[in-house]
Short mmCIF file of C-alpha atoms in Angstrom, two decimals:
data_model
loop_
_atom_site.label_atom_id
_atom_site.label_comp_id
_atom_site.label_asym_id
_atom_site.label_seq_id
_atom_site.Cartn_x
_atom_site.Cartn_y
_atom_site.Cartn_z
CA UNK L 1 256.08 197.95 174.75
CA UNK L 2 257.40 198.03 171.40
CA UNK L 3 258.84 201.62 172.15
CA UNK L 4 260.51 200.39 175.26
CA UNK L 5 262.22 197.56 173.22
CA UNK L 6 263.32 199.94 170.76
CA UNK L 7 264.82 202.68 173.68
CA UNK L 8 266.55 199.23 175.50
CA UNK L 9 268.41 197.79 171.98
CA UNK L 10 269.26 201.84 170.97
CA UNK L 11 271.11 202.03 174.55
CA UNK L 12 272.68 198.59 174.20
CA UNK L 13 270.20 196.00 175.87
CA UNK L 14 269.00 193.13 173.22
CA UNK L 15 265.74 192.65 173.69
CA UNK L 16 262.70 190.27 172.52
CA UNK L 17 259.45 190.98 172.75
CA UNK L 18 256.73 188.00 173.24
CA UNK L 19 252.88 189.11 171.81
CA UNK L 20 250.27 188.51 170.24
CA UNK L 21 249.76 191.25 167.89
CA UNK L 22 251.51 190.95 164.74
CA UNK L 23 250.29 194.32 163.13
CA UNK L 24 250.95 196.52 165.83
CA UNK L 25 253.90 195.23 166.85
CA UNK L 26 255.25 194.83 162.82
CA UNK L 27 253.62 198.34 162.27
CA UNK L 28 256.23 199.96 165.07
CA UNK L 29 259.26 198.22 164.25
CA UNK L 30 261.30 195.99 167.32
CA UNK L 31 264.46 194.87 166.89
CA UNK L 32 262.99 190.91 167.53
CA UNK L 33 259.69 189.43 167.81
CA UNK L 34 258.19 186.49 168.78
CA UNK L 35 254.70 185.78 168.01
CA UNK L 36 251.99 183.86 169.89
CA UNK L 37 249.33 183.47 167.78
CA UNK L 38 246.59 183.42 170.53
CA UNK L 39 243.55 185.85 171.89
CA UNK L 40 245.79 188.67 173.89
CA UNK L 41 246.45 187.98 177.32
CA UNK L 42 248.67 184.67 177.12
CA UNK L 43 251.34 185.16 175.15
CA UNK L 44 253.74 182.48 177.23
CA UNK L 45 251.63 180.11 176.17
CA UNK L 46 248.15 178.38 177.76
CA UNK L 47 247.47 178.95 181.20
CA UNK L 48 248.71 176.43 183.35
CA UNK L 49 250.16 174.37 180.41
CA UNK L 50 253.89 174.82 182.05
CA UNK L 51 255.66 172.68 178.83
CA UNK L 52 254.21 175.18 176.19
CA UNK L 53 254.93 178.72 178.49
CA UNK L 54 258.49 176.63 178.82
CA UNK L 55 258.71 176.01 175.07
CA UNK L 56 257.84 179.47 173.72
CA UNK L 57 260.00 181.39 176.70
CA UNK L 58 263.04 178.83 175.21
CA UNK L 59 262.22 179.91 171.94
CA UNK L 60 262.22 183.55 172.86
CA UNK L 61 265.62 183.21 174.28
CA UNK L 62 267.04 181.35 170.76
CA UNK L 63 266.12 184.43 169.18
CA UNK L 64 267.79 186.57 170.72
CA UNK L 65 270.89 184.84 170.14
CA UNK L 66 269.40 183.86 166.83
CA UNK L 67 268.86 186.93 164.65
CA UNK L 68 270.83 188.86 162.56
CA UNK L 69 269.43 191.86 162.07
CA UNK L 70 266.07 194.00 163.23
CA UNK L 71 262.67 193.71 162.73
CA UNK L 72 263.09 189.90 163.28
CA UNK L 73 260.02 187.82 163.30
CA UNK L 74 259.34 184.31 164.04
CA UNK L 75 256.50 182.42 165.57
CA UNK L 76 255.52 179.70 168.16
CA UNK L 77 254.26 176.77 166.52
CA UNK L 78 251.10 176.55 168.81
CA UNK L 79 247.52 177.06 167.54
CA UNK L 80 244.62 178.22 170.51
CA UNK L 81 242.04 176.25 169.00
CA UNK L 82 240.83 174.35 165.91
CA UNK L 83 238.00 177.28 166.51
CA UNK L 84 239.06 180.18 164.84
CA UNK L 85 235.99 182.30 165.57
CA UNK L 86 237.69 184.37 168.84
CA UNK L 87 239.92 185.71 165.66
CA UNK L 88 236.50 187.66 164.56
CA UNK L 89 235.11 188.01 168.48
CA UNK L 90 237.74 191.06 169.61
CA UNK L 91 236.21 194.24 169.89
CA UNK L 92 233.22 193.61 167.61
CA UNK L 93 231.27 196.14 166.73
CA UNK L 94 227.57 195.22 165.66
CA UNK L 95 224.12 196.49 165.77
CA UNK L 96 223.99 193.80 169.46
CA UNK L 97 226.19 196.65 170.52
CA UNK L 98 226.77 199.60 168.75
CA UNK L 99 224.31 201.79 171.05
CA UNK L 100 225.83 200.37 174.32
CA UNK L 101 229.43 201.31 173.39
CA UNK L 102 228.40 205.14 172.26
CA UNK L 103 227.17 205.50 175.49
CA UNK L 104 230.05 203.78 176.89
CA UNK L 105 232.30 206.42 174.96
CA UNK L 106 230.49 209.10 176.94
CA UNK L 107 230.79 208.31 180.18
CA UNK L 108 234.27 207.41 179.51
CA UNK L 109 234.83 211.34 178.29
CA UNK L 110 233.13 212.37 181.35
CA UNK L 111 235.55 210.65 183.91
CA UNK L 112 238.39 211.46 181.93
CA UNK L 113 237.78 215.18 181.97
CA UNK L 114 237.18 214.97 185.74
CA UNK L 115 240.55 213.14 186.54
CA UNK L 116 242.58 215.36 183.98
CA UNK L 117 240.55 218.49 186.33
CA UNK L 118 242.15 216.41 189.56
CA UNK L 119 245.09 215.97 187.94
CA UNK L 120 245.48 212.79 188.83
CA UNK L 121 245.15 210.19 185.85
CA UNK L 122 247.25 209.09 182.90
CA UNK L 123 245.00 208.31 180.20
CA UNK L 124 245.50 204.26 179.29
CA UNK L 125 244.14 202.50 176.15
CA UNK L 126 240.85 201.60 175.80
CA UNK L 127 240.51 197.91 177.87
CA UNK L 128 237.99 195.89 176.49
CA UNK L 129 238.05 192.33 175.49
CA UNK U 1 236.10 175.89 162.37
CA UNK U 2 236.34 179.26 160.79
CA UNK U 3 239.45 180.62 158.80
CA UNK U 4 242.91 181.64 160.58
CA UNK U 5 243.90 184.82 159.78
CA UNK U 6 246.36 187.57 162.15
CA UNK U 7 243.35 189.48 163.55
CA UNK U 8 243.46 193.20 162.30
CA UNK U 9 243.78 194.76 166.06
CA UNK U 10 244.30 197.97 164.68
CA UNK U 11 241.90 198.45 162.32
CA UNK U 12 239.58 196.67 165.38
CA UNK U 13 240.72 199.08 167.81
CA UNK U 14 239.66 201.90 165.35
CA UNK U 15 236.40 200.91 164.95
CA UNK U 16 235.94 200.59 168.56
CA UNK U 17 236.92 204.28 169.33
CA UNK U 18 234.99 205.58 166.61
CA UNK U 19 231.98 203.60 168.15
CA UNK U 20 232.16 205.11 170.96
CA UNK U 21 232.49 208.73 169.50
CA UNK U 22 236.32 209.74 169.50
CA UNK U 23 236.87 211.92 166.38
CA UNK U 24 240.29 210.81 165.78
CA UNK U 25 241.45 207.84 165.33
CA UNK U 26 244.49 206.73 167.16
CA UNK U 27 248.18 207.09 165.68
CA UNK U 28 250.49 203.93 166.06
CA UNK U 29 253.82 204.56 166.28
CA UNK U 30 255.57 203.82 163.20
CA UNK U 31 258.91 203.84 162.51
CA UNK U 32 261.32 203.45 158.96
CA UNK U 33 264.27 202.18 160.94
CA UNK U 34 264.93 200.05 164.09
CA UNK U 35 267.98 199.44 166.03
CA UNK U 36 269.13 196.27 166.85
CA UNK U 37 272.33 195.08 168.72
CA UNK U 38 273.60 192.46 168.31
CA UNK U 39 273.75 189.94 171.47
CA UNK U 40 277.97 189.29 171.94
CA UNK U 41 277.86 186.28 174.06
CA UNK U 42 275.88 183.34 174.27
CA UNK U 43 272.29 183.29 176.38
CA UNK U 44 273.75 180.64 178.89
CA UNK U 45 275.77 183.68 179.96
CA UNK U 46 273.64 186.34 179.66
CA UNK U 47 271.73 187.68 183.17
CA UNK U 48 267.70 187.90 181.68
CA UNK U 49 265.41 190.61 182.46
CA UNK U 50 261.89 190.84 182.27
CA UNK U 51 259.09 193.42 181.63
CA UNK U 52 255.13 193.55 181.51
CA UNK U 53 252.42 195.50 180.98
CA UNK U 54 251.11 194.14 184.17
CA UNK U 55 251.03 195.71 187.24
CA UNK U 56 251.86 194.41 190.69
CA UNK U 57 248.42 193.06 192.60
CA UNK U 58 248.53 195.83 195.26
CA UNK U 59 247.16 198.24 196.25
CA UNK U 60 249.30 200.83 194.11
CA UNK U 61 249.40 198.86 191.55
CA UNK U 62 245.49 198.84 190.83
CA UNK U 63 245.29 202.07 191.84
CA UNK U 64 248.28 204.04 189.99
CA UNK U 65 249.32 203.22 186.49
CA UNK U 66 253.18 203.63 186.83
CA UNK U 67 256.77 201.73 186.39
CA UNK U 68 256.96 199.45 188.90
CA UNK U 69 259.48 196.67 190.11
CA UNK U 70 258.83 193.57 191.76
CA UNK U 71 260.69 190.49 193.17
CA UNK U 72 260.89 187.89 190.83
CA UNK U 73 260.96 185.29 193.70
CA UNK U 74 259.19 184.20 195.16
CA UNK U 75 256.73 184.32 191.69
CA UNK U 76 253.54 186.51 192.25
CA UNK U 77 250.61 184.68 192.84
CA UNK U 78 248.50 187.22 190.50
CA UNK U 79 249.25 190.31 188.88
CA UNK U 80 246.63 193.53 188.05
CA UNK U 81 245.43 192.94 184.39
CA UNK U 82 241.90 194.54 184.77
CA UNK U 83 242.82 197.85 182.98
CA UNK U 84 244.23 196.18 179.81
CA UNK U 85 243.06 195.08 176.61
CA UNK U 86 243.53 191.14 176.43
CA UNK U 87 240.98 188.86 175.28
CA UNK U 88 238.43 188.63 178.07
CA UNK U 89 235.55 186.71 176.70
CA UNK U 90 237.70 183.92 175.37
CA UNK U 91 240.57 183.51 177.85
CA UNK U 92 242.13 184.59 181.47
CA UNK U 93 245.08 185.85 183.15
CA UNK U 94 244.72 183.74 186.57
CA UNK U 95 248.21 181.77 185.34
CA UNK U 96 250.83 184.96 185.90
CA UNK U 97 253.06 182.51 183.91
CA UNK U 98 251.13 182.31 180.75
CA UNK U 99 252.22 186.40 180.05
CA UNK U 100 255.20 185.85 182.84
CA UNK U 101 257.65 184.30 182.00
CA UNK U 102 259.71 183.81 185.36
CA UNK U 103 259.12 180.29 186.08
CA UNK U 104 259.81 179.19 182.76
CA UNK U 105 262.84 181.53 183.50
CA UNK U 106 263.90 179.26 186.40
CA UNK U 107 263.81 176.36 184.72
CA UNK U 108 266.03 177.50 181.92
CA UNK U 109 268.51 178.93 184.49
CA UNK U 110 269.15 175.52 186.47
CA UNK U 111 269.39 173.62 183.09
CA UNK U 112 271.75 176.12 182.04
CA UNK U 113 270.03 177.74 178.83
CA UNK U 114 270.39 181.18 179.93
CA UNK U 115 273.07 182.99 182.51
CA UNK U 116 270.55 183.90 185.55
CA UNK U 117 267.30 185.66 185.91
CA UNK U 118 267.24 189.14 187.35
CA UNK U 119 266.05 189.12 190.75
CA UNK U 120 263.61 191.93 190.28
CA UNK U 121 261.48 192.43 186.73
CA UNK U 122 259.72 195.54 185.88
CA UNK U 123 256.24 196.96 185.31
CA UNK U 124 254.87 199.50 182.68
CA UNK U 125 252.19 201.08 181.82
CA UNK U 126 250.35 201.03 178.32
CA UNK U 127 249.77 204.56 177.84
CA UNK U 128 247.42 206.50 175.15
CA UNK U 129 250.77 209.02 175.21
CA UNK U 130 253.52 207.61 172.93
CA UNK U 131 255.08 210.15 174.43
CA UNK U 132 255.09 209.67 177.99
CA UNK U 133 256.39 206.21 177.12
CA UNK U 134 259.20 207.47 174.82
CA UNK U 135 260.25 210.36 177.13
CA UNK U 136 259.40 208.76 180.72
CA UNK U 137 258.65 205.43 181.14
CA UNK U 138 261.09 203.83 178.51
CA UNK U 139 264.13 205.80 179.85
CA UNK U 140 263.04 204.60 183.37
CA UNK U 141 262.91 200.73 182.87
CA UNK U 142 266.54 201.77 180.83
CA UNK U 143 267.99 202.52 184.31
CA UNK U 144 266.35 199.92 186.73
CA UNK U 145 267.23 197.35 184.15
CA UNK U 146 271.32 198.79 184.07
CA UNK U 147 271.03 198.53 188.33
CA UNK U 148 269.82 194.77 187.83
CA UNK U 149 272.95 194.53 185.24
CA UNK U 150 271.03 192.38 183.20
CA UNK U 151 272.50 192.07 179.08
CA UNK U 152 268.91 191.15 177.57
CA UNK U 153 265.70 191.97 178.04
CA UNK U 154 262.50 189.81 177.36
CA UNK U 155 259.46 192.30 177.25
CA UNK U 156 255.97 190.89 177.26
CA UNK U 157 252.70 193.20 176.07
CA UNK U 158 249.59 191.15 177.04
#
């Protein structure tokens, strides 16, 4: 997403983006950012908590208006949870799991090579939670 | 409980893929300059579009990783999140507005904080190729957005 913000703002379209990854998104470069600081999936806030999703999408839209110049960063002034430890749950790797993912890894290779044979499949990021 | 800290998702995301045996680690774009232009009027007269990594609940849209658009009213009910990489031990995506913004969209439209919501927002895919994003996708939300005639964009990555 952060090269589609940064094709949109080159061709004249201000954009912000709303996330929840600060290194990826600060490693690219966007013209603005707004950062959630929650597990990935709700970035406009908690789900079904309409005055936070409200609050951040307002604060999105003062940012845009807001900055100055690129690579501008601010964030929401939410926390998740007092309990930090989803921060070191994401994509784990461990001895509970370190055999189950290489042979995740394998069959993954395997479909991929038969949908590149069909032709059919653009290859997406790894999804796991 | 526990210490707050930005969690490291690329370094993470490397030591996923090398646990499951890929050989190279994956390349994130990186860039010494970004362009920025500067918004010339105020929000409460700007026309708002929106884009998501989601992908429309249908039939296509879990089957075919592509750029699609959608109405934004009335609001989708659900959207396709299976293939992406968001937190699913620890949270959900069954609220489309807490990575949609289009209600909170609404709301800022009748109270007057922003110029209008486009009536259709935009779909696209994350993609392992930077380039199919740089050379396809990105030009193609470029062009659906200029049809919707919107003068700012609000993108949102789960």
């Amino acid at each position: 997403m952060s090269l589609v913000a940064r094709h949109l703002e080159a061709h004249g379209i201000a954009t912000v983006i709303v996330g929840s990854a600060m290194d990826i998104v600060s490693h690219c470069g966007v013209p603005r950012y707004l950062h959630s600081d929650f597990p990935l999936g709700n970035p406009c806030g908690r789900p079904y908590d309409r005055s936070m999703q409200l609050s951040i999408c307002s604060q999105a839209i003062a940012l845009l208006r807001a900055a100055q110049t690129a690579n501008a960063v601010t964030r929401v002034p939410y926390e998740w949870s007092q309990d930090n430890s989803w921060r070191d749950d994401y994509s784990r790797v461990d001895a509970s799991n370190r055999e189950e993912l290489a042979r995740r890894g394998a069959e993954r290779r395997r479909r991929q090579a038969e949908a590149k044979a069909a032709g059919t499949e653009r290859a997406a990021m790894i999804a796991e939670g | 409980m526990g210490k707050s800290y930005d969690v490291p998702y690329m370094e993470r995301t490397r030591d996923y893929y090398r646990a499951q045996g890929y050989a190279q680690d994956y390349q994130w774009a990186h860039h010494a300059e970004t362009p920025f232009h500067r918004l010339s009027k105020p929000p409460s007269q700007c026309r708002v579009g929106v884009v998501t990594t989601a992908m429309p609940d249908t039939p296509s849209g879990r089957a075919r990783r592509q750029v699609y658009s959608s109405l934004s009213a009335p609001i989708p009910k659900s959207m396709y999140t299976g293939e992406l990489s968001w937190h699913k031990t620890v949270t959900h995506t069954d609220d489309v507005g807490s990575f949609l913004p289009l209600e909170a969209l609404m709301v800022l439209e009748d109270e007057g904080g922003i110029g209008s919501l486009a009536p259709r927002f935009h779909s696209v895919p994350t993609e392992y190729s930077q380039r199919n994003t740089r050379e396809q996708d990105a030009p193609e939300i470029l062009e659906r957005l200029r049809e919707d005639e919107v003068d700012v964009a609000l993108l949102v990555p789960l």
